[in-house]
Amino acid sequence: MSRRPSAISTSTSAPALANGHVSLLSPLEKHPTRSTRAVSMTVSTPAVDDTLGTSIDPDELFTKHTISEVKATQQRLRADADAKQEELRLMVGERYRDLLQASTSIIAIAASAQRVNQALQDTKETILLQEEPPLPQQPSLKSGNGLSTLVLCFRGSALRVYNADEHLHTLQLLSAHIKLLLDAPEHLWRLIERKKYFPAAWLFLLARVVHRALVREDEQDVTWSSQGVNVLDEFPLVQRQWDTVVQFRSQIIHKATLSLREYDSSPEDTCAVLLTLHLLDSRPLTESLSVFLAQRSKTLHNLLAWKYDSDSSMKQPNGHAPASTAVSTDFRRRPVKAIKDATTTALDAISRTVKTARDIFRQDDEHQPSLIRRVLEHIQSDSPDVAQAHSTDLYLTTQSLLTTLPSSTHFLLLPPDLRSYKPYVDLTSSSSSIQPLQFTQKLDEWFQASISSFQNAVSRWVADLQNVKELWSVRAATLRWLSTSGLEESESVEVGRILDDVCRTYMGMWMSLTK
């Protein structure tokens, strides 16, 4: 009886598909020999990148990981692909909508240009058809009637000049408002790229007030309609431009929140980001503190997830293993130095977070409020001397912001209430302050949770060390860093105690193994 071909042989003999085309394999590829398989197994493959999901070799994935881990990797890659597809779909949809709006505006502008051109032609023909006006009679100054006629002529001319000047001033005000809306998107992009989120939030709020002044006439003393201008009907660009500007609010909030993960940022930059969330997203200071600590926790989690790759350290740059009968001293310095760097980096993120939070939120005494409280008081202050005594990046004003915009001299035509605009801050509200006891409690809870995660990570890192000398070297380097870390004494003692507990645990294990 003939034996039925197996499923494996059938699948291997099928032509391979690549991008929808049939690829004919060579006989050597169809029937790999034992030597070829052995060679292919010895070829080094790129390591799995768990963070980006790229450069994944299926053979290595199934060799080094379990089925559940492979399924988790598959689900993660599929989720990333779906997210990228959704992001691409949203981006294409937004660009298509902008294209439709631009085409509609171009058609409307062309029609308006044609109407203006036709009106000018009609005006020219009408003027040419008219007869020349008669010469005015010279009034006699000796006659009383002539003097009265001269006075009336002067009064009528002055009235016409006054009306013309008032209408011109109204158009100049209108042009300054619209110019600010037109320049806002480009400048918002520049501020976001430079990570100036606080000025970007201030400019967005100013643009919102300008748009409201254009479309809501019930809040103004002198309305546009009283000057013969219907903004929404005659300038539809105003609403379309505001629809473009309003999309920046979510982008500023999102990017400002992500920037809190940078643990090496200065307290002033971090305070500016927290003020952005407070003003633009209406978040109380207590919630802003929670967001700050949550973002720093994500940064610390990424730092503590580091793992020393002993396999890559055993390879030389030319791809060969180190030829020696014993492990060299230089080879053992690498894991020790890497663990030292990882330990100090994690502790640096913790200490910088604690110090930054205290610099921003802690009140030194009753007469010296916190940094973020001083900035909020400056926003509501009417004294210009306070702004000159501090950095313009944190103590911002509308005047200094308008000078950075293109055509800044044109904005001098804006009314004084817009040029001196300040976001509203209710200093008496509980959302504009944080109690010292509540701040201390939140910060202590975060610190205890962080050093607990740090203890688990250090216990995992020192497992790559081989003797007491290497362990003691890591401990000494960490203690030296703690002495200059800037943490409070109780916090430094707590970190040192955790480090000593980890060292004692591994020393006890090594001593029990050597008995």
Short mmCIF file of C-alpha atoms in Angstrom, two decimals:
data_model
loop_
_atom_site.label_atom_id
_atom_site.label_comp_id
_atom_site.label_asym_id
_atom_site.label_seq_id
_atom_site.Cartn_x
_atom_site.Cartn_y
_atom_site.Cartn_z
CA MET A 1 0.00 0.00 0.00
CA SER A 2 1.23 3.46 -0.84
CA ARG A 3 1.69 5.81 2.06
CA ARG A 4 -0.32 9.04 2.02
CA PRO A 5 1.81 12.18 1.94
CA SER A 6 1.95 14.02 5.22
CA ALA A 7 0.65 17.56 5.76
CA ILE A 8 4.13 18.81 6.50
CA SER A 9 5.55 17.66 3.19
CA THR A 10 2.60 19.21 1.37
CA SER A 11 3.07 22.58 3.04
CA THR A 12 6.81 22.64 2.37
CA SER A 13 6.38 21.85 -1.31
CA ALA A 14 3.90 24.71 -1.82
CA PRO A 15 5.29 27.84 -3.46
CA ALA A 16 6.04 30.72 -1.13
CA LEU A 17 4.01 33.91 -1.44
CA ALA A 18 5.59 37.34 -1.10
CA ASN A 19 3.53 40.48 -1.67
CA GLY A 20 1.00 38.51 -3.68
CA HIS A 21 3.58 36.90 -6.06
CA VAL A 22 4.69 33.27 -6.26
CA SER A 23 8.34 32.75 -5.35
CA LEU A 24 9.86 29.49 -6.62
CA LEU A 25 12.33 28.12 -4.11
CA SER A 26 15.55 26.44 -5.13
CA PRO A 27 15.99 22.73 -4.41
CA LEU A 28 18.34 23.55 -1.60
CA GLU A 29 15.69 25.75 0.06
CA LYS A 30 12.92 23.18 -0.47
CA HIS A 31 14.88 20.30 1.08
CA PRO A 32 17.25 21.75 3.67
CA THR A 33 19.91 19.36 4.85
CA ARG A 34 20.95 18.83 8.42
CA SER A 35 24.08 20.90 7.95
CA THR A 36 22.07 23.85 6.57
CA ARG A 37 19.72 23.76 9.53
CA ALA A 38 22.65 23.63 11.87
CA VAL A 39 24.22 26.65 10.21
CA SER A 40 20.96 28.60 10.28
CA MET A 41 20.59 27.95 14.00
CA THR A 42 24.03 29.35 14.75
CA VAL A 43 23.43 32.63 12.92
CA SER A 44 22.85 35.44 15.39
CA THR A 45 19.42 37.02 15.16
CA PRO A 46 18.31 40.43 16.43
CA ALA A 47 16.87 40.51 19.89
CA VAL A 48 13.17 41.05 20.45
CA ASP A 49 12.40 44.67 20.97
CA ASP A 50 9.57 44.67 23.50
CA THR A 51 9.09 48.40 23.35
CA LEU A 52 8.81 49.04 19.65
CA GLY A 53 7.78 45.63 18.34
CA THR A 54 10.23 45.75 15.43
CA SER A 55 13.06 43.46 14.25
CA ILE A 56 11.32 40.34 15.59
CA ASP A 57 12.56 37.07 14.20
CA PRO A 58 9.81 34.39 14.31
CA ASP A 59 12.30 31.54 14.78
CA GLU A 60 13.95 33.19 17.74
CA LEU A 61 10.55 34.23 19.13
CA PHE A 62 9.26 30.65 19.20
CA THR A 63 12.62 29.36 20.49
CA LYS A 64 13.12 31.67 23.47
CA HIS A 65 9.54 32.41 24.54
CA THR A 66 6.56 30.43 25.66
CA ILE A 67 3.26 30.17 23.79
CA SER A 68 1.58 32.67 26.09
CA GLU A 69 4.41 35.17 25.54
CA VAL A 70 4.21 34.70 21.78
CA LYS A 71 0.44 35.28 21.92
CA ALA A 72 0.99 38.40 24.02
CA THR A 73 3.55 39.68 21.47
CA GLN A 74 1.08 38.94 18.67
CA GLN A 75 -1.69 40.83 20.44
CA ARG A 76 0.60 43.77 21.13
CA LEU A 77 1.76 43.97 17.51
CA ARG A 78 -1.82 43.69 16.29
CA ALA A 79 -2.90 46.46 18.66
CA ASP A 80 -0.03 48.68 17.44
CA ALA A 81 -1.01 48.02 13.83
CA ASP A 82 -4.65 48.87 14.54
CA ALA A 83 -3.63 52.05 16.34
CA LYS A 84 -1.41 53.14 13.44
CA GLN A 85 -4.19 52.38 10.98
CA GLU A 86 -6.68 54.42 13.00
CA GLU A 87 -4.19 57.31 13.30
CA LEU A 88 -3.62 57.25 9.53
CA ARG A 89 -7.36 57.20 8.89
CA LEU A 90 -7.92 60.22 11.15
CA MET A 91 -5.04 62.14 9.59
CA VAL A 92 -6.28 61.49 6.04
CA GLY A 93 -9.83 62.47 7.04
CA GLU A 94 -8.67 65.77 8.56
CA ARG A 95 -6.53 66.65 5.52
CA TYR A 96 -9.42 65.86 3.18
CA ARG A 97 -11.75 68.11 5.16
CA ASP A 98 -9.17 70.91 5.07
CA LEU A 99 -8.88 70.45 1.30
CA LEU A 100 -12.64 70.76 0.87
CA GLN A 101 -12.74 73.88 3.03
CA ALA A 102 -9.83 75.43 1.12
CA SER A 103 -11.46 74.71 -2.25
CA THR A 104 -14.74 76.28 -1.06
CA SER A 105 -12.85 79.36 0.16
CA ILE A 106 -10.99 79.69 -3.15
CA ILE A 107 -14.24 79.55 -5.11
CA ALA A 108 -15.82 82.17 -2.82
CA ILE A 109 -12.77 84.44 -3.12
CA ALA A 110 -12.83 84.15 -6.93
CA ALA A 111 -16.52 85.07 -7.02
CA SER A 112 -15.94 88.04 -4.67
CA ALA A 113 -13.03 89.23 -6.84
CA GLN A 114 -15.21 89.11 -9.91
CA ARG A 115 -17.94 91.11 -8.18
CA VAL A 116 -15.44 93.74 -7.03
CA ASN A 117 -13.98 94.00 -10.51
CA GLN A 118 -17.43 94.43 -12.02
CA ALA A 119 -18.33 97.05 -9.41
CA LEU A 120 -15.17 99.00 -10.22
CA GLN A 121 -15.97 98.90 -13.92
CA ASP A 122 -19.50 100.13 -13.28
CA THR A 123 -18.20 102.93 -11.07
CA LYS A 124 -15.72 103.99 -13.75
CA GLU A 125 -18.42 104.08 -16.46
CA THR A 126 -20.78 106.06 -14.22
CA ILE A 127 -18.13 108.64 -13.42
CA LEU A 128 -17.25 109.09 -17.10
CA LEU A 129 -20.93 109.62 -18.07
CA GLN A 130 -21.45 112.37 -15.51
CA GLU A 131 -21.01 116.06 -16.36
CA GLU A 132 -18.40 118.20 -14.70
CA PRO A 133 -19.76 119.92 -11.57
CA PRO A 134 -20.12 123.71 -11.69
CA LEU A 135 -17.52 125.84 -10.02
CA PRO A 136 -18.51 126.87 -6.46
CA GLN A 137 -19.34 130.51 -5.93
CA GLN A 138 -16.94 132.50 -3.79
CA PRO A 139 -18.88 133.60 -0.70
CA SER A 140 -18.55 137.19 0.30
CA LEU A 141 -17.19 137.72 3.78
CA LYS A 142 -18.96 141.07 3.96
CA SER A 143 -22.35 139.49 3.55
CA GLY A 144 -23.97 137.91 6.56
CA ASN A 145 -25.63 135.22 4.47
CA GLY A 146 -22.31 134.34 2.87
CA LEU A 147 -20.67 133.95 6.29
CA SER A 148 -23.43 131.62 7.45
CA THR A 149 -23.10 129.55 4.31
CA LEU A 150 -19.33 129.22 4.86
CA VAL A 151 -19.79 128.08 8.45
CA LEU A 152 -22.35 125.46 7.40
CA CYS A 153 -20.00 124.15 4.73
CA PHE A 154 -17.20 123.78 7.26
CA ARG A 155 -19.48 121.97 9.72
CA GLY A 156 -20.72 119.55 7.05
CA SER A 157 -17.18 118.79 5.90
CA ALA A 158 -16.00 118.20 9.46
CA LEU A 159 -18.91 115.86 10.10
CA ARG A 160 -18.15 113.85 6.97
CA VAL A 161 -14.46 113.65 7.90
CA TYR A 162 -15.33 112.54 11.44
CA ASN A 163 -17.62 109.77 10.17
CA ALA A 164 -14.96 108.61 7.71
CA ASP A 165 -12.30 108.50 10.43
CA GLU A 166 -14.54 106.55 12.77
CA HIS A 167 -15.35 103.99 10.09
CA LEU A 168 -11.65 103.66 9.23
CA HIS A 169 -10.81 103.08 12.89
CA THR A 170 -13.46 100.35 13.06
CA LEU A 171 -11.96 98.60 10.04
CA GLN A 172 -8.48 98.82 11.58
CA LEU A 173 -9.76 97.22 14.78
CA LEU A 174 -11.44 94.48 12.76
CA SER A 175 -8.27 93.81 10.76
CA ALA A 176 -6.20 93.50 13.96
CA HIS A 177 -8.64 90.94 15.38
CA ILE A 178 -8.65 88.86 12.20
CA LYS A 179 -4.85 89.13 11.86
CA LEU A 180 -4.40 87.60 15.30
CA LEU A 181 -6.61 84.66 14.38
CA LEU A 182 -4.70 84.16 11.13
CA ASP A 183 -1.27 84.19 12.81
CA ALA A 184 -2.26 82.04 15.80
CA PRO A 185 -1.99 78.52 14.22
CA GLU A 186 1.53 78.98 12.86
CA HIS A 187 2.82 80.44 16.11
CA LEU A 188 1.10 77.74 18.15
CA TRP A 189 2.94 75.10 16.13
CA ARG A 190 6.25 76.83 16.81
CA LEU A 191 5.59 77.06 20.53
CA ILE A 192 4.61 73.38 20.72
CA GLU A 193 7.72 72.31 18.81
CA ARG A 194 9.89 74.33 21.22
CA LYS A 195 7.99 72.80 24.18
CA LYS A 196 6.74 76.24 25.28
CA TYR A 197 3.38 74.95 26.41
CA PHE A 198 2.53 77.77 28.82
CA PRO A 199 2.85 80.55 26.19
CA ALA A 200 0.94 78.31 23.76
CA ALA A 201 -1.92 77.96 26.24
CA TRP A 202 -1.91 81.74 26.85
CA LEU A 203 -2.04 82.44 23.09
CA PHE A 204 -4.89 79.95 22.66
CA LEU A 205 -6.91 81.64 25.41
CA LEU A 206 -6.21 85.06 23.86
CA ALA A 207 -7.38 83.81 20.45
CA ARG A 208 -10.55 82.51 22.06
CA VAL A 209 -11.26 85.94 23.55
CA VAL A 210 -10.60 87.61 20.18
CA HIS A 211 -12.98 85.23 18.41
CA ARG A 212 -15.63 85.88 21.04
CA ALA A 213 -15.20 89.63 20.56
CA LEU A 214 -15.81 89.20 16.84
CA VAL A 215 -18.93 87.04 16.98
CA ARG A 216 -20.60 87.97 20.28
CA GLU A 217 -21.61 91.60 20.13
CA ASP A 218 -23.74 91.53 23.25
CA GLU A 219 -20.60 91.72 25.41
CA GLN A 220 -19.22 94.89 23.78
CA ASP A 221 -19.97 98.55 24.26
CA VAL A 222 -19.53 99.38 20.57
CA THR A 223 -20.83 96.62 18.29
CA TRP A 224 -19.62 95.87 14.77
CA SER A 225 -23.15 96.03 13.40
CA SER A 226 -23.53 99.62 14.61
CA GLN A 227 -20.62 100.49 12.32
CA GLY A 228 -22.21 98.73 9.37
CA VAL A 229 -20.09 95.55 9.55
CA ASN A 230 -21.60 92.06 9.74
CA VAL A 231 -18.61 89.90 10.68
CA LEU A 232 -20.06 86.42 10.18
CA ASP A 233 -21.67 87.22 6.84
CA GLU A 234 -18.96 89.40 5.33
CA PHE A 235 -15.97 87.49 6.80
CA PRO A 236 -16.75 83.73 6.92
CA LEU A 237 -13.00 83.17 7.27
CA VAL A 238 -13.29 84.15 10.95
CA GLN A 239 -15.29 81.06 11.93
CA ARG A 240 -13.23 78.74 9.76
CA GLN A 241 -10.00 80.04 11.24
CA TRP A 242 -11.33 79.54 14.75
CA ASP A 243 -12.27 75.96 13.86
CA THR A 244 -8.60 75.46 13.03
CA VAL A 245 -7.31 77.12 16.19
CA VAL A 246 -9.63 75.23 18.55
CA GLN A 247 -8.00 71.92 17.56
CA PHE A 248 -4.76 73.00 19.24
CA ARG A 249 -6.26 72.77 22.73
CA SER A 250 -6.17 68.98 22.92
CA GLN A 251 -2.70 68.86 21.37
CA ILE A 252 -1.27 71.31 23.88
CA ILE A 253 -2.78 69.40 26.81
CA HIS A 254 -1.59 66.02 25.50
CA LYS A 255 1.98 67.08 24.73
CA ALA A 256 2.27 69.05 27.97
CA THR A 257 1.20 65.98 29.94
CA LEU A 258 3.76 63.79 28.16
CA SER A 259 6.51 66.34 28.84
CA LEU A 260 6.08 65.74 32.58
CA ARG A 261 7.87 62.41 32.08
CA GLU A 262 11.18 64.20 31.52
CA TYR A 263 12.63 63.93 35.02
CA ASP A 264 15.61 66.18 34.24
CA SER A 265 13.41 69.23 33.55
CA SER A 266 13.92 72.29 35.72
CA PRO A 267 11.32 73.24 38.35
CA GLU A 268 10.44 76.38 36.34
CA ASP A 269 9.70 74.39 33.17
CA THR A 270 7.67 71.83 35.11
CA CYS A 271 5.74 74.61 36.86
CA ALA A 272 4.93 76.14 33.45
CA VAL A 273 3.55 72.80 32.27
CA LEU A 274 1.40 72.42 35.39
CA LEU A 275 0.08 75.96 34.90
CA THR A 276 -0.83 74.99 31.34
CA LEU A 277 -2.94 72.11 32.61
CA HIS A 278 -4.48 74.33 35.30
CA LEU A 279 -5.50 77.13 32.92
CA LEU A 280 -6.26 75.23 29.72
CA ASP A 281 -7.76 72.03 31.15
CA SER A 282 -9.26 73.61 34.32
CA ARG A 283 -7.51 71.09 36.56
CA PRO A 284 -7.17 71.89 40.28
CA LEU A 285 -3.65 72.02 41.69
CA THR A 286 -4.22 68.80 43.61
CA GLU A 287 -5.12 66.98 40.41
CA SER A 288 -2.18 68.58 38.61
CA LEU A 289 0.13 67.21 41.31
CA SER A 290 -1.38 63.74 40.87
CA VAL A 291 -0.83 63.91 37.10
CA PHE A 292 2.77 65.01 37.64
CA LEU A 293 3.52 62.10 40.00
CA ALA A 294 1.73 59.60 37.74
CA GLN A 295 3.81 60.62 34.72
CA ARG A 296 7.03 60.40 36.73
CA SER A 297 5.96 56.92 37.89
CA LYS A 298 5.81 55.84 34.25
CA THR A 299 9.31 57.19 33.69
CA LEU A 300 10.58 55.36 36.76
CA HIS A 301 8.89 52.14 35.60
CA ASN A 302 10.78 52.31 32.30
CA LEU A 303 14.07 52.91 34.11
CA LEU A 304 13.52 50.03 36.52
CA ALA A 305 12.61 47.67 33.68
CA TRP A 306 16.24 47.73 32.51
CA LYS A 307 18.01 44.36 32.39
CA TYR A 308 21.69 43.64 31.87
CA ASP A 309 22.27 41.66 28.66
CA SER A 310 25.06 39.25 29.54
CA ASP A 311 24.96 37.54 26.13
CA SER A 312 25.78 40.70 24.19
CA SER A 313 28.61 41.60 26.58
CA MET A 314 30.35 38.29 25.88
CA LYS A 315 30.75 39.16 22.18
CA GLN A 316 33.61 41.17 20.80
CA PRO A 317 33.06 43.80 18.09
CA ASN A 318 34.18 41.36 15.38
CA GLY A 319 31.51 38.84 16.41
CA HIS A 320 33.85 36.33 18.11
CA ALA A 321 33.72 35.28 21.74
CA PRO A 322 36.58 36.43 23.97
CA ALA A 323 39.37 33.88 23.78
CA SER A 324 40.61 33.46 27.35
CA THR A 325 40.85 30.68 29.89
CA ALA A 326 39.35 32.83 32.63
CA VAL A 327 36.99 35.79 32.75
CA SER A 328 39.01 38.97 32.32
CA THR A 329 38.88 41.87 34.73
CA ASP A 330 37.63 44.19 32.02
CA PHE A 331 34.80 41.80 31.23
CA ARG A 332 33.56 41.84 34.83
CA ARG A 333 33.77 45.64 35.02
CA ARG A 334 31.00 45.98 32.45
CA PRO A 335 28.09 44.54 34.48
CA VAL A 336 29.27 46.31 37.62
CA LYS A 337 29.41 49.68 35.86
CA ALA A 338 26.07 49.07 34.12
CA ILE A 339 24.35 48.20 37.41
CA LYS A 340 25.90 51.25 39.09
CA ASP A 341 24.58 53.51 36.31
CA ALA A 342 21.11 51.95 36.40
CA THR A 343 20.91 52.32 40.18
CA THR A 344 22.01 55.95 40.27
CA THR A 345 19.78 56.85 37.29
CA ALA A 346 16.70 55.43 39.00
CA LEU A 347 17.53 57.20 42.26
CA ASP A 348 18.19 60.41 40.33
CA ALA A 349 14.70 60.26 38.82
CA ILE A 350 13.18 59.74 42.28
CA SER A 351 15.16 62.54 43.93
CA ARG A 352 14.57 65.04 41.12
CA THR A 353 10.84 64.34 41.22
CA VAL A 354 10.68 64.88 44.98
CA LYS A 355 12.76 68.07 44.85
CA THR A 356 10.81 69.48 41.88
CA ALA A 357 7.49 68.84 43.61
CA ARG A 358 8.70 70.63 46.74
CA ASP A 359 10.08 73.57 44.76
CA ILE A 360 6.73 74.05 43.03
CA PHE A 361 4.09 73.22 45.65
CA ARG A 362 5.67 73.52 49.10
CA GLN A 363 5.07 76.71 51.03
CA ASP A 364 8.14 77.70 53.02
CA ASP A 365 6.31 79.95 55.48
CA GLU A 366 3.19 82.06 55.79
CA HIS A 367 4.79 85.06 54.07
CA GLN A 368 6.45 83.09 51.26
CA PRO A 369 3.89 81.18 49.13
CA SER A 370 4.82 78.37 46.79
CA LEU A 371 6.18 78.98 43.30
CA ILE A 372 3.00 78.06 41.46
CA ARG A 373 0.96 80.20 43.86
CA ARG A 374 3.20 83.21 43.19
CA VAL A 375 2.72 82.84 39.44
CA LEU A 376 -1.07 82.64 39.85
CA GLU A 377 -1.00 85.79 41.98
CA HIS A 378 1.08 87.50 39.30
CA ILE A 379 -1.51 86.62 36.66
CA GLN A 380 -4.19 88.45 38.64
CA SER A 381 -1.90 91.27 39.72
CA ASP A 382 -2.20 94.70 38.08
CA SER A 383 1.35 95.75 38.94
CA PRO A 384 3.78 95.57 35.99
CA ASP A 385 6.82 95.67 38.30
CA VAL A 386 6.35 92.04 39.30
CA ALA A 387 6.74 90.85 35.72
CA GLN A 388 10.01 92.76 35.24
CA ALA A 389 11.60 91.17 38.29
CA HIS A 390 11.21 87.60 37.09
CA SER A 391 11.75 85.47 34.03
CA THR A 392 9.38 86.21 31.16
CA ASP A 393 9.02 82.48 30.42
CA LEU A 394 7.13 81.89 33.66
CA TYR A 395 5.82 85.37 34.51
CA LEU A 396 4.14 85.93 31.16
CA THR A 397 2.11 88.90 29.89
CA THR A 398 0.06 89.43 26.76
CA GLN A 399 2.28 92.34 25.74
CA SER A 400 5.43 90.18 25.78
CA LEU A 401 3.59 87.41 23.94
CA LEU A 402 2.35 89.71 21.16
CA THR A 403 5.86 91.03 20.53
CA THR A 404 6.97 87.52 19.52
CA LEU A 405 4.25 87.21 16.87
CA PRO A 406 4.83 88.22 13.23
CA SER A 407 3.59 91.74 12.41
CA SER A 408 3.57 92.57 16.10
CA THR A 409 3.20 96.31 15.39
CA HIS A 410 -0.16 95.63 13.76
CA PHE A 411 -1.49 94.35 17.09
CA LEU A 412 -1.05 97.81 18.61
CA LEU A 413 -4.43 98.55 17.03
CA LEU A 414 -6.10 96.05 19.36
CA PRO A 415 -8.19 97.59 22.15
CA PRO A 416 -6.44 98.03 25.52
CA ASP A 417 -8.49 95.31 27.23
CA LEU A 418 -7.13 92.72 24.77
CA ARG A 419 -3.54 93.97 24.93
CA SER A 420 -3.65 93.67 28.74
CA TYR A 421 -5.57 90.38 28.76
CA LYS A 422 -4.88 87.88 31.55
CA PRO A 423 -6.52 84.49 32.06
CA TYR A 424 -9.00 84.49 34.90
CA VAL A 425 -7.80 82.83 38.08
CA ASP A 426 -9.92 82.58 41.23
CA LEU A 427 -7.35 82.80 44.00
CA THR A 428 -9.99 82.21 46.67
CA SER A 429 -11.07 78.89 45.16
CA SER A 430 -9.79 75.58 46.51
CA SER A 431 -8.72 74.60 42.99
CA SER A 432 -6.03 77.32 43.03
CA SER A 433 -4.31 76.08 46.17
CA ILE A 434 -3.18 72.88 47.83
CA GLN A 435 -3.02 72.25 51.54
CA PRO A 436 0.49 71.55 52.94
CA LEU A 437 -0.68 68.42 54.75
CA GLN A 438 -2.30 67.04 51.61
CA PHE A 439 0.82 67.78 49.56
CA THR A 440 3.09 66.07 52.07
CA GLN A 441 0.85 63.01 52.20
CA LYS A 442 0.71 62.62 48.41
CA LEU A 443 4.45 63.06 48.02
CA ASP A 444 5.27 60.59 50.83
CA GLU A 445 2.97 57.97 49.33
CA TRP A 446 4.63 58.34 45.95
CA PHE A 447 8.11 58.16 47.48
CA GLN A 448 7.33 54.98 49.42
CA ALA A 449 5.84 53.30 46.35
CA SER A 450 8.84 54.35 44.25
CA ILE A 451 11.51 53.05 46.60
CA SER A 452 9.57 49.79 46.95
CA SER A 453 9.73 49.33 43.18
CA PHE A 454 13.38 50.36 43.32
CA GLN A 455 14.12 47.65 45.89
CA ASN A 456 12.61 44.97 43.65
CA ALA A 457 14.61 46.18 40.67
CA VAL A 458 17.91 46.31 42.60
CA SER A 459 17.31 42.79 43.88
CA ARG A 460 16.97 41.66 40.28
CA TRP A 461 20.01 43.60 39.07
CA VAL A 462 22.50 42.40 41.69
CA ALA A 463 21.69 38.80 40.74
CA ASP A 464 24.08 39.30 37.80
CA LEU A 465 26.97 39.97 40.18
CA GLN A 466 29.28 37.09 41.09
CA ASN A 467 31.02 37.96 44.33
CA VAL A 468 30.92 40.18 47.40
CA LYS A 469 33.48 42.61 45.98
CA GLU A 470 31.26 43.51 43.04
CA LEU A 471 28.23 43.84 45.33
CA TRP A 472 30.12 46.08 47.72
CA SER A 473 31.35 48.23 44.83
CA VAL A 474 27.76 48.90 43.73
CA ARG A 475 26.73 49.66 47.31
CA ALA A 476 29.61 52.10 47.88
CA ALA A 477 28.91 53.97 44.63
CA THR A 478 25.22 54.29 45.50
CA LEU A 479 25.94 55.57 49.01
CA ARG A 480 28.35 58.16 47.61
CA TRP A 481 25.64 59.36 45.26
CA LEU A 482 23.11 59.54 48.11
CA SER A 483 25.35 61.88 50.07
CA THR A 484 24.98 64.52 47.32
CA SER A 485 21.48 63.67 46.09
CA GLY A 486 19.69 66.54 47.83
CA LEU A 487 17.12 64.26 49.47
CA GLU A 488 16.09 64.87 53.04
CA GLU A 489 17.94 62.95 55.73
CA SER A 490 15.07 60.58 56.47
CA GLU A 491 14.67 59.76 52.77
CA SER A 492 18.37 59.11 52.31
CA VAL A 493 18.36 56.82 55.36
CA GLU A 494 15.38 54.94 53.94
CA VAL A 495 17.12 54.36 50.60
CA GLY A 496 20.32 53.27 52.35
CA ARG A 497 18.39 50.81 54.49
CA ILE A 498 16.80 49.26 51.40
CA LEU A 499 20.20 48.92 49.77
CA ASP A 500 21.67 47.29 52.88
CA ASP A 501 18.78 44.80 53.04
CA VAL A 502 19.39 43.73 49.44
CA CYS A 503 23.13 43.36 50.06
CA ARG A 504 22.60 41.30 53.23
CA THR A 505 20.17 39.01 51.44
CA TYR A 506 22.61 38.13 48.67
CA MET A 507 25.61 37.91 50.99
CA GLY A 508 23.70 35.40 53.09
CA MET A 509 22.86 33.36 50.03
CA TRP A 510 26.47 33.30 48.83
CA MET A 511 27.79 32.39 52.28
CA SER A 512 25.32 29.51 52.57
CA LEU A 513 26.41 28.19 49.18
CA THR A 514 30.11 28.29 50.07
CA LYS A 515 29.66 26.25 53.25
#
